[in-house]
XYZ file of C-alpha atoms in Angstrom:
697
model
C -39.814 121.405 -145.454
C -39.466 123.327 -148.720
C -41.903 126.216 -148.682
C -45.233 124.747 -147.625
C -44.491 121.252 -148.943
C -43.966 118.642 -146.247
C -40.984 116.348 -146.747
C -42.114 112.809 -147.485
C -40.269 111.486 -144.405
C -41.700 114.009 -141.952
C -44.253 111.550 -140.559
C -41.565 108.929 -139.989
C -40.047 111.228 -137.408
C -42.954 113.359 -136.205
C -46.238 111.451 -136.515
C -49.383 112.799 -134.885
C -50.594 109.213 -134.541
C -48.870 105.854 -134.696
C -49.902 102.200 -134.814
C -47.715 99.622 -133.063
C -48.252 96.377 -134.987
C -47.250 93.490 -132.764
C -47.737 95.428 -129.520
C -47.272 93.369 -126.355
C -47.981 93.637 -122.650
C -44.538 92.165 -121.976
C -41.928 94.974 -121.875
C -39.185 92.393 -122.424
C -40.554 91.706 -125.889
C -39.693 94.140 -128.662
C -43.341 95.001 -129.277
C -43.842 95.631 -125.570
C -40.702 97.709 -125.160
C -41.484 99.913 -128.163
C -45.006 100.602 -126.900
C -43.649 101.348 -123.428
C -41.279 103.959 -124.847
C -44.110 105.713 -126.642
C -46.289 105.674 -123.512
C -43.729 106.804 -120.967
C -41.171 109.044 -122.693
C -43.351 112.019 -123.549
C -45.040 111.236 -126.869
C -48.165 113.371 -127.137
C -49.701 111.770 -130.227
C -52.335 109.040 -130.469
C -51.092 105.454 -129.975
C -52.885 102.459 -131.473
C -51.627 99.054 -130.254
C -52.361 96.249 -132.746
C -52.725 92.788 -131.194
C -54.829 90.016 -132.704
C -56.077 88.671 -129.340
C -55.851 91.330 -126.608
C -58.523 93.955 -125.979
C -56.056 96.110 -124.066
C -52.273 96.385 -124.211
C -50.410 98.221 -121.466
C -53.653 99.932 -120.468
C -54.457 101.182 -123.967
C -57.370 99.958 -126.122
C -56.052 97.472 -128.690
C -57.279 96.544 -132.199
C -56.848 93.232 -134.013
C -55.833 94.930 -137.277
C -55.027 98.393 -138.612
C -58.134 97.982 -140.772
C -60.223 98.332 -137.601
C -58.687 101.643 -136.485
C -60.931 104.723 -136.184
C -58.488 106.793 -138.270
C -55.557 106.373 -140.655
C -52.421 106.710 -138.508
C -49.607 108.887 -139.777
C -47.154 106.051 -139.280
C -46.850 102.446 -138.163
C -44.177 100.534 -136.278
C -44.115 96.855 -137.237
C -42.700 94.243 -134.829
C -43.980 90.950 -136.198
C -42.196 87.715 -137.114
C -40.774 88.057 -140.615
C -43.342 85.768 -142.375
C -46.194 87.954 -141.068
C -44.753 91.256 -142.273
C -45.897 91.036 -145.888
C -49.606 90.438 -145.168
C -49.514 93.108 -142.441
C -48.105 95.596 -144.938
C -50.933 94.752 -147.320
C -53.377 95.641 -144.533
C -51.530 98.946 -143.980
C -51.807 99.696 -147.693
C -55.521 98.885 -147.660
C -55.992 101.260 -144.720
C -54.013 104.004 -146.465
C -51.007 104.072 -144.120
C -48.113 105.359 -146.194
C -45.281 105.365 -143.633
C -44.215 102.106 -142.003
C -41.089 101.261 -140.042
C -40.387 97.542 -140.261
C -38.414 96.792 -137.119
C -38.745 93.027 -137.615
C -35.614 91.002 -138.419
C -35.223 87.793 -140.417
C -34.807 89.217 -143.902
C -31.791 89.728 -146.186
C -29.415 89.673 -143.219
C -30.228 85.977 -142.740
C -29.816 84.523 -146.224
C -31.483 83.888 -149.570
C -34.972 83.099 -148.258
C -34.990 86.269 -146.165
C -33.662 88.267 -149.107
C -36.536 87.012 -151.256
C -39.041 88.113 -148.589
C -37.338 91.502 -148.429
C -37.601 91.899 -152.203
C -41.328 91.177 -152.024
C -41.763 93.698 -149.221
C -39.927 96.360 -151.243
C -42.019 95.618 -154.311
C -45.218 95.836 -152.242
C -44.199 99.236 -150.897
C -43.438 100.558 -154.385
C -46.710 99.207 -155.714
C -48.741 101.081 -153.101
C -46.655 104.257 -152.905
C -45.708 103.374 -149.329
C -42.402 104.472 -147.743
C -40.817 101.942 -145.401
C -37.797 101.860 -143.137
C -36.011 98.552 -142.700
C -36.641 95.720 -142.407
C -34.293 94.948 -139.531
C -34.370 98.612 -138.516
C -34.038 100.125 -135.052
C -36.603 102.841 -135.706
C -36.650 106.616 -135.471
C -36.726 109.142 -132.645
C -37.559 112.817 -132.292
C -36.701 113.844 -128.707
C -38.136 117.395 -129.014
C -41.522 115.732 -129.694
C -41.086 112.962 -127.129
C -41.318 110.430 -129.986
C -39.197 107.315 -129.455
C -40.332 104.837 -132.073
C -37.716 102.222 -131.257
C -37.136 99.133 -129.157
C -33.597 100.224 -128.174
C -32.806 99.004 -124.664
C -30.715 102.141 -124.123
C -33.864 104.098 -123.288
C -34.290 102.154 -120.073
C -31.248 103.946 -118.633
C -30.489 106.926 -120.882
C -32.921 109.059 -122.835
C -31.359 111.423 -125.406
C -32.537 114.937 -124.746
C -33.793 117.410 -127.332
C -31.192 119.233 -129.356
C -30.132 120.223 -132.876
C -28.035 117.244 -133.975
C -29.643 114.851 -136.456
C -28.422 111.260 -136.816
C -28.803 108.893 -139.774
C -27.222 105.457 -139.635
C -27.682 102.048 -141.187
C -26.611 100.080 -138.130
C -28.955 100.005 -135.159
C -26.152 99.239 -132.718
C -24.134 102.123 -134.131
C -27.119 104.404 -133.751
C -27.682 103.350 -130.138
C -24.022 103.981 -129.364
C -24.243 107.487 -130.805
C -27.387 108.159 -128.747
C -25.581 106.956 -125.606
C -22.415 108.939 -126.321
C -24.458 112.072 -126.959
C -26.419 111.554 -123.730
C -23.232 111.112 -121.692
C -21.868 114.345 -123.150
C -25.103 116.213 -122.461
C -25.676 116.664 -126.202
C -29.241 116.823 -127.494
C -30.656 115.190 -130.631
C -33.242 116.610 -133.030
C -34.135 113.530 -135.065
C -32.426 110.165 -135.492
C -33.055 107.048 -137.521
C -31.432 103.654 -138.054
C -32.412 102.427 -141.508
C -31.485 98.731 -141.240
C -31.557 96.708 -144.464
C -32.734 99.693 -146.520
C -35.287 97.963 -148.733
C -36.581 101.494 -149.360
C -35.499 104.417 -147.189
C -31.726 104.669 -146.870
C -29.253 106.957 -145.117
C -29.170 109.255 -148.158
C -32.941 109.807 -147.886
C -32.587 110.504 -144.160
C -29.819 113.056 -144.805
C -32.040 114.668 -147.424
C -34.772 115.032 -144.787
C -32.418 116.362 -142.128
C -31.018 118.911 -144.582
C -34.535 120.425 -144.757
C -35.568 119.897 -141.135
C -35.763 123.229 -139.338
C -34.945 121.594 -136.003
C -31.646 120.123 -137.205
C -28.465 122.199 -137.349
C -25.817 119.449 -137.627
C -25.999 115.992 -139.238
C -24.131 112.860 -138.131
C -24.289 109.906 -140.500
C -22.875 106.407 -140.746
C -22.751 104.124 -143.775
C -21.861 100.494 -144.254
C -22.597 100.672 -147.968
C -24.621 102.599 -150.515
C -26.986 101.459 -153.258
C -27.660 104.834 -154.874
C -24.578 106.995 -155.255
C -26.433 109.764 -157.075
C -28.971 110.079 -154.236
C -26.178 110.258 -151.649
C -24.420 112.968 -153.642
C -27.650 114.979 -153.900
C -28.390 114.691 -150.191
C -24.887 115.733 -149.116
C -24.850 118.657 -151.535
C -28.272 119.720 -150.272
C -26.953 119.803 -146.710
C -23.860 121.742 -147.807
C -26.028 124.289 -149.625
C -28.099 124.670 -146.451
C -24.822 125.197 -144.542
C -25.578 122.247 -142.292
C -22.341 120.457 -141.340
C -22.355 116.744 -142.162
C -19.951 114.546 -140.190
C -19.977 111.102 -141.710
C -18.370 107.731 -141.100
C -17.975 104.877 -143.570
C -17.123 101.532 -142.031
C -15.484 98.767 -144.055
C -12.751 99.007 -146.671
C -13.867 96.294 -149.072
C -12.159 96.397 -152.478
C -14.495 96.663 -155.463
C -14.052 96.356 -159.180
C -12.494 92.893 -159.258
C -13.106 92.793 -162.998
C -10.700 95.710 -163.363
C -7.825 94.004 -161.531
C -5.872 93.981 -164.808
C -5.090 97.644 -164.170
C -3.357 99.368 -161.281
C -6.326 101.735 -161.217
C -8.679 98.855 -160.464
C -6.499 97.414 -157.715
C -6.123 100.821 -156.059
C -9.709 102.003 -156.445
C -10.896 100.539 -153.181
C -14.428 101.391 -152.196
C -13.133 103.249 -149.153
C -11.011 105.733 -151.119
C -13.855 106.487 -153.486
C -16.314 107.123 -150.651
C -13.793 109.546 -149.134
C -13.530 111.417 -152.435
C -17.305 111.697 -152.824
C -17.764 112.874 -149.226
C -15.099 115.537 -149.737
C -16.548 116.763 -153.041
C -20.015 117.028 -151.542
C -18.956 119.067 -148.509
C -19.034 116.355 -145.818
C -16.281 115.683 -143.280
C -15.274 112.066 -142.797
C -14.659 111.249 -139.135
C -12.471 108.345 -138.068
C -14.190 107.532 -134.778
C -17.472 108.052 -132.957
C -15.613 110.203 -130.441
C -14.378 112.518 -133.189
C -17.836 112.624 -134.759
C -19.518 113.573 -131.481
C -16.849 116.172 -130.645
C -17.195 117.942 -133.988
C -20.992 117.748 -133.921
C -21.030 119.192 -130.384
C -18.829 122.093 -131.451
C -20.834 122.818 -134.614
C -24.127 122.668 -132.719
C -22.998 125.408 -130.362
C -20.651 127.652 -132.308
C -20.041 128.974 -135.838
C -17.618 127.347 -138.256
C -14.362 129.347 -138.160
C -13.927 131.715 -141.138
C -10.308 130.639 -141.661
C -7.683 128.148 -140.448
C -5.737 130.546 -138.206
C -5.819 129.768 -134.471
C -4.890 131.918 -131.496
C -3.963 130.135 -128.272
C -4.183 131.889 -124.887
C -3.102 129.742 -121.978
C -2.237 129.687 -118.293
C 0.285 126.910 -118.998
C 3.193 127.181 -121.409
C 3.465 123.424 -121.825
C -0.210 122.884 -122.676
C -0.084 125.875 -125.003
C 2.785 124.310 -126.937
C 0.922 120.989 -126.999
C -2.102 122.641 -128.589
C 0.008 124.654 -131.022
C 1.808 121.491 -132.145
C -1.524 119.714 -132.580
C -2.821 122.614 -134.687
C 0.211 122.588 -136.989
C 0.127 118.806 -137.368
C -3.562 119.027 -138.309
C -2.885 121.631 -141.000
C -4.110 124.672 -139.069
C -1.967 127.790 -138.748
C -0.808 129.461 -135.520
C 0.413 132.895 -136.666
C 2.672 134.923 -134.342
C 1.264 138.199 -133.074
C 2.770 141.344 -134.655
C 5.292 143.362 -132.634
C 2.829 146.166 -131.940
C 0.226 143.757 -130.589
C 2.823 142.018 -128.409
C 3.962 145.334 -126.990
C 0.408 146.132 -125.890
C -0.077 142.604 -124.509
C 3.053 142.901 -122.368
C 1.828 146.220 -121.042
C -1.274 144.349 -119.874
C 0.642 141.329 -118.514
C 4.410 141.952 -118.322
C 5.232 138.292 -117.678
C 3.252 137.050 -120.695
C 5.405 134.687 -122.740
C 5.399 133.712 -126.403
C 3.825 135.318 -129.449
C 1.137 132.635 -130.079
C 0.572 130.640 -127.988
C 0.563 133.441 -125.430
C 1.213 132.235 -121.908
C -0.238 134.472 -119.201
C 1.425 132.139 -116.641
C -0.392 130.853 -113.588
C 0.613 133.910 -111.536
C -2.569 135.849 -112.197
C -3.591 136.325 -108.603
C -6.502 138.766 -108.755
C -5.831 139.858 -112.313
C -8.261 137.569 -114.122
C -9.466 140.557 -116.153
C -6.227 140.507 -118.169
C -7.646 137.654 -120.258
C -10.225 139.967 -121.794
C -7.701 142.680 -122.646
C -5.201 140.194 -124.114
C -7.809 138.336 -126.154
C -9.086 141.606 -127.614
C -5.528 142.558 -128.593
C -5.110 139.153 -130.254
C -8.356 139.758 -132.142
C -7.093 143.099 -133.412
C -3.575 141.823 -134.038
C -4.277 138.973 -136.472
C -7.017 137.514 -138.649
C -7.785 134.581 -136.367
C -10.623 132.223 -137.154
C -10.521 130.481 -133.772
C -9.471 131.231 -130.195
C -8.427 128.386 -127.916
C -8.333 129.239 -124.199
C -6.569 126.792 -121.926
C -7.847 127.550 -118.416
C -6.669 124.479 -116.464
C -9.208 123.847 -113.677
C -10.660 127.342 -113.359
C -13.975 126.004 -114.667
C -14.428 124.225 -111.338
C -14.151 127.455 -109.339
C -17.621 128.989 -109.634
C -16.971 132.122 -107.498
C -13.765 132.952 -109.365
C -15.009 132.278 -112.870
C -17.188 135.360 -113.710
C -14.264 137.486 -115.065
C -13.316 134.666 -117.441
C -16.943 134.193 -118.438
C -17.097 137.913 -119.181
C -13.922 137.607 -121.277
C -15.364 134.836 -123.411
C -18.726 136.607 -123.751
C -17.006 139.850 -124.806
C -14.956 138.034 -127.437
C -18.039 136.285 -128.815
C -19.818 139.649 -128.991
C -16.893 141.415 -130.651
C -16.347 138.612 -133.186
C -19.585 136.622 -133.558
C -18.268 134.802 -136.637
C -15.174 133.473 -134.818
C -14.930 130.188 -132.964
C -14.127 130.520 -129.249
C -13.305 127.315 -127.364
C -12.568 126.819 -123.655
C -10.281 123.943 -122.668
C -10.530 123.125 -118.962
C -12.089 120.843 -116.422
C -15.381 122.307 -115.284
C -18.520 121.817 -113.268
C -21.797 121.443 -115.145
C -22.998 124.906 -114.151
C -20.001 126.620 -115.753
C -20.067 124.387 -118.827
C -23.751 125.001 -119.548
C -23.374 128.754 -119.049
C -20.550 128.891 -121.563
C -22.402 126.704 -124.036
C -25.323 129.133 -123.828
C -22.874 131.849 -124.896
C -21.796 129.755 -127.893
C -18.525 128.613 -126.314
C -17.840 124.851 -126.484
C -15.971 123.350 -123.534
C -13.450 120.502 -123.805
C -11.430 118.850 -121.074
C -8.762 117.401 -123.360
C -6.626 119.879 -125.381
C -5.928 117.475 -128.249
C -9.594 116.576 -128.668
C -10.404 120.283 -128.732
C -7.917 120.845 -131.558
C -9.303 117.856 -133.474
C -12.803 119.270 -133.219
C -11.631 122.717 -134.322
C -9.842 121.085 -137.264
C -13.036 119.297 -138.279
C -15.012 122.536 -138.086
C -12.417 124.388 -140.178
C -12.399 121.604 -142.764
C -16.197 121.655 -142.916
C -16.209 125.365 -143.668
C -13.794 124.852 -146.573
C -15.572 121.716 -147.798
C -18.986 123.382 -147.817
C -17.623 126.366 -149.745
C -16.100 124.109 -152.413
C -18.893 121.504 -152.594
C -19.838 120.680 -156.165
C -21.275 117.824 -158.174
C -19.755 116.524 -161.406
C -21.579 117.899 -164.433
C -23.735 115.599 -166.498
C -22.156 114.609 -169.802
C -24.117 113.467 -172.832
C -23.248 109.959 -173.983
C -21.045 109.898 -177.079
C -20.879 107.346 -179.886
C -19.670 104.086 -178.331
C -16.007 103.194 -178.671
C -14.401 99.793 -178.223
C -10.756 99.071 -177.494
C -9.208 95.627 -177.175
C -8.144 95.034 -173.582
C -4.382 95.105 -173.150
C -3.683 96.647 -176.583
C -1.394 99.566 -175.846
C -1.251 100.776 -179.437
C -5.055 100.999 -179.725
C -5.325 102.678 -176.325
C -2.779 105.331 -177.311
C -4.503 105.949 -180.617
C -7.701 106.641 -178.686
C -5.884 108.985 -176.297
C -4.385 110.919 -179.186
C -7.900 111.412 -180.594
C -9.138 113.003 -177.361
C -6.162 115.335 -177.063
C -3.670 113.472 -174.872
C -0.163 113.646 -176.331
C 1.530 110.348 -177.227
C 4.902 109.559 -178.788
C 5.414 108.692 -182.467
C 5.697 104.907 -182.313
C 5.358 101.915 -184.597
C 3.901 98.430 -184.354
C 6.444 95.955 -185.702
C 5.749 92.289 -186.458
C 9.372 91.298 -187.183
C 12.904 92.454 -186.410
C 13.556 94.194 -189.723
C 10.487 96.368 -189.309
C 11.647 97.262 -185.806
C 15.021 98.462 -187.139
C 13.365 100.620 -189.812
C 11.034 102.074 -187.165
C 13.935 102.867 -184.844
C 15.805 104.567 -187.679
C 12.715 106.660 -188.336
C 12.076 107.860 -184.769
C 15.756 108.246 -183.856
C 17.978 106.537 -181.308
C 17.957 105.661 -178.479
C 14.608 103.860 -178.525
C 12.251 101.919 -176.287
C 10.855 98.520 -177.285
C 7.827 96.873 -175.660
C 6.047 93.616 -176.246
C 2.588 94.092 -177.749
C -0.132 91.662 -176.712
C -3.754 92.004 -175.655
C -3.071 89.215 -173.151
C -0.126 90.892 -171.368
C -1.306 94.201 -169.847
C 1.656 94.595 -167.454
C 4.715 94.182 -169.616
C 7.357 95.013 -167.006
C 6.353 91.988 -164.929
C 7.631 89.608 -167.641
C 10.621 91.701 -168.708
C 8.656 92.934 -171.700
C 10.175 96.443 -171.870
C 13.682 97.343 -173.096
C 15.050 100.866 -172.621
C 17.851 102.934 -174.162
C 18.518 100.717 -177.179
C 21.298 102.659 -178.963
C 21.484 101.209 -182.484
C 20.087 98.806 -185.076
C 21.900 95.751 -183.728
C 20.469 96.327 -180.259
C 16.985 96.712 -181.735
C 17.293 93.521 -183.803
C 18.445 91.545 -180.769
C 15.858 93.245 -178.597
C 13.031 92.060 -180.816
C 14.181 88.459 -180.401
C 14.620 88.884 -176.649
C 11.134 90.307 -176.142
C 9.409 87.620 -178.168
C 11.289 84.875 -176.318
C 10.507 86.318 -172.884
C 6.816 86.724 -173.688
C 6.589 83.227 -175.118
C 8.241 81.723 -172.050
C 6.205 83.707 -169.524
C 2.848 83.481 -171.312
C 2.875 80.633 -173.842
C -0.891 81.012 -174.206
C -0.706 84.709 -175.149
C -1.302 85.987 -178.670
C 1.751 88.109 -179.566
C 1.265 90.984 -182.020
C 4.926 92.011 -182.196
C 6.578 94.973 -180.493
C 6.142 98.720 -180.151
C 9.114 100.921 -181.021
C 9.172 104.487 -179.674
C 11.764 107.192 -179.015
C 13.350 107.213 -175.554
C 12.248 110.199 -173.464
C 14.231 111.457 -170.467
C 13.511 113.917 -167.660
C 10.235 114.894 -166.043
C 8.179 113.123 -163.378
C 6.229 109.923 -163.950
C 2.594 110.130 -162.836
C -0.451 107.921 -163.263
C -3.794 109.019 -164.678
C -6.611 106.536 -164.335
C -10.370 106.247 -164.523
C -12.287 103.490 -162.764
C -16.037 103.060 -163.220
C -17.276 102.552 -159.680
C -20.489 100.497 -159.474
C -22.020 103.017 -157.053
C -20.674 106.424 -158.065
C -19.802 105.959 -161.734
C -16.523 107.074 -163.338
C -13.885 108.152 -160.822
C -10.564 109.708 -161.842
C -7.354 108.658 -160.118
C -4.084 110.599 -160.011
C -0.782 109.891 -158.303
C 2.887 109.154 -158.769
C 3.332 106.720 -161.605
C 5.645 103.989 -162.801
C 6.529 101.331 -160.243
C 5.897 103.844 -157.419
C 2.133 103.722 -157.683
C 1.539 100.466 -155.809
C 4.607 100.845 -153.593
C 3.617 104.194 -152.087
C -0.108 104.215 -152.984
C 0.092 107.999 -153.041
C -3.044 108.461 -155.105
C -6.263 110.441 -154.864
C -9.670 110.217 -156.535
C -12.249 112.629 -157.910
C -15.549 112.220 -159.726
C -15.607 112.527 -163.509
C -15.856 114.735 -165.433
C -13.402 117.323 -164.105
C -13.195 121.077 -164.431
C -9.665 122.507 -164.644
C -10.078 123.776 -161.082
C -11.097 120.363 -159.737
C -8.314 118.677 -161.699
C -5.735 121.057 -160.210
C -7.103 120.380 -156.721
C -6.860 116.628 -157.369
C -3.192 117.015 -158.313
C -2.421 119.096 -155.229
C -4.088 116.561 -152.923
C -1.305 114.045 -153.664
C 1.867 114.354 -151.578
C 4.076 113.646 -154.583
C 2.707 116.763 -156.283
C 5.561 118.667 -154.662
C 7.871 117.081 -157.227
C 6.025 118.931 -159.978
C 6.909 122.318 -158.517
C 10.638 121.609 -158.805
C 12.384 119.543 -156.169
C 15.903 120.354 -154.940
C 16.796 122.553 -157.872
C 14.907 120.637 -160.557
C 12.877 122.786 -162.970
C 9.179 123.313 -162.355
C 7.054 121.090 -164.563
C 4.047 121.809 -166.745
C 1.065 121.327 -164.435
C -1.236 122.884 -167.018
C -0.479 120.050 -169.443
C -1.210 117.531 -166.693
C -4.524 119.229 -165.861
C -5.487 119.234 -169.544
C -4.798 115.502 -169.823
C -6.782 114.745 -166.670
C -9.767 116.724 -167.936
C -9.639 115.083 -171.372
C -9.532 111.546 -169.991
C -12.255 112.268 -167.411
C -14.605 113.812 -169.977
C -14.106 110.917 -172.391
C -14.749 108.272 -169.721
C -17.858 110.087 -168.462
C -19.286 110.107 -171.997
C -18.446 106.438 -172.669
C -20.471 104.157 -170.365
C -18.979 101.117 -172.115
C -15.511 101.787 -170.722
C -14.688 100.132 -167.398
C -11.282 101.715 -166.842
C -8.523 103.747 -168.433
C -4.968 103.815 -167.188
C -2.072 105.957 -168.374
C 1.001 104.813 -166.491
C 3.212 106.599 -166.743
C 2.044 109.982 -167.920
C 5.338 111.847 -168.017
C 5.020 115.483 -166.910
C 7.787 117.550 -168.514
C 9.061 121.090 -168.223
C 6.943 121.819 -171.284
C 4.001 119.541 -171.924
C 3.399 115.954 -170.979
C 3.151 112.631 -172.761
C 1.460 109.257 -172.238
C 4.177 106.594 -172.302
C 1.925 103.590 -171.663
C -1.815 103.093 -171.613
C -4.528 100.479 -171.096
C -8.263 100.584 -171.678
C -10.641 97.947 -170.270
C -14.187 97.551 -171.557
C -17.207 96.663 -169.434
C -18.535 93.165 -169.709
C -21.510 93.028 -172.111
């Protein structure tokens, strides 16, 4: 809630009364199973079974229609055959029920006829101001309230307990799997929902609710797709502002933007990469598996996010300590060595202690379990560590012997409440739950522990940097002929991107005069709106040293273009000075159908599709976001000077990125822009080739 205003989805999760439309006495039917869950799993609200023929259902009084109910229920669960859903929703609207979960299937997931029914259902809901989940949804649950508004068969064998982790997913099966995995790990859930076909309420709306929900501390989400990119951005940023970690998964890597396939930007701007960029910008961590998602959520539900990326490792096994240290370094965390003074004090405490971080106490502790507390406190004083990893082998199974270690971990949590303290060991439930109550997560597997710590550290950094692209006022529309390099470069020059002095030449004599004017050696390129990728037909000639070479080059280019594309309209050639040195990069903008203009940066030239070392960011860009985009690409190391080469002008690159991003954001008629290559030089940078594609009218 915000202040005293109730979130519009509150009654989806926490209704005081609920109607079950399509309730059945048969628990094997979906309507029977859903009613059974409400009756037997602790729901304390009023339940109204709706059945057109029965007077009682599962021992409860039944009504033939919601119109006959003695009150207006907060919410309704609908489990009717698809053709009956629309008239039943009309009855709900007439009664004044404003929250309905349509758990029925047979809609857009089954073809055109079902899609048409779904469209009518969505229109009905909008017309009456009704909020609906589904159709084809699994329902919602709120374990702290005993509310299980779902037909999930999981509840017959495993009931998620109350907790602080919220779940929002499109897929019902995915949601059930998360509930099961959480139950098996002893992890509680605050609220959860599977949104199904999303005729109305989607995962973004659920995240928005969970970001406000006082009972939710961590949010797990799963997407198959997204219809409203702006709403998803807002919801994720809202959670980041509330300092609620969001661990999200996006399944499917379908390519989008087929109309932009004429540019490298379009072919590289797969939906998956763009989702990753948006998640990152909005402070969410993208998990690669359900296991990773659950591990990170478990850690964040119990403990604080680490204030920095530095990890201290204290272990009873040298080998496992090295394993964890290696995993930390590979994940991008740091494992700083303890200073000499700290190590001297540590060896006074435990003379046989090995290493400087990891610190190996060795297994020869005998009765000296208290040394862990003294060593950990010295590590705390010795370095600015954001996280402590304790590898304790199987000591968590020895209840009588564990109290000194429990005291150690409790003392460290008290001395540094903002630091993350993690125990890695096998353990009995009693020990594990006692440590969790102290705010100490427990993992059996060292590598999984490091992965979870990495996710928590990334979340802290992502939340701190979370930002939305600024709105840009639309500018006067511009139009550029697709494939026309000369027109594209003229546009770039207008917005402040440097281009070379070059000339359009319709015959060989003009080309020679142009080459004389710009100075030898020169570059010649075929010019045609119909040939966007000139190198693929041999349409670029480099290092032409004199007039004879230029004259012959003109003939060669025209012949090659005519042979390769006899249908193409040829406008002549471009003549430009030859530029040497620097690093070729690519700057692109692709208008994503969900998220709008997205900027791409990476290594350019022929390398771009070979290595695919590119990254994306939302347009427009600030200089800070543009610099971060550059640094996120592995090839950015070349810009700093590689093996004795001079450092290059990153500021010029950032300026070009910002200019292109701002222009594209203000020009909704532009589908894509590609500068490939943009040559970054020791001083400045220059666009050597460019394409602009317009959106279809």
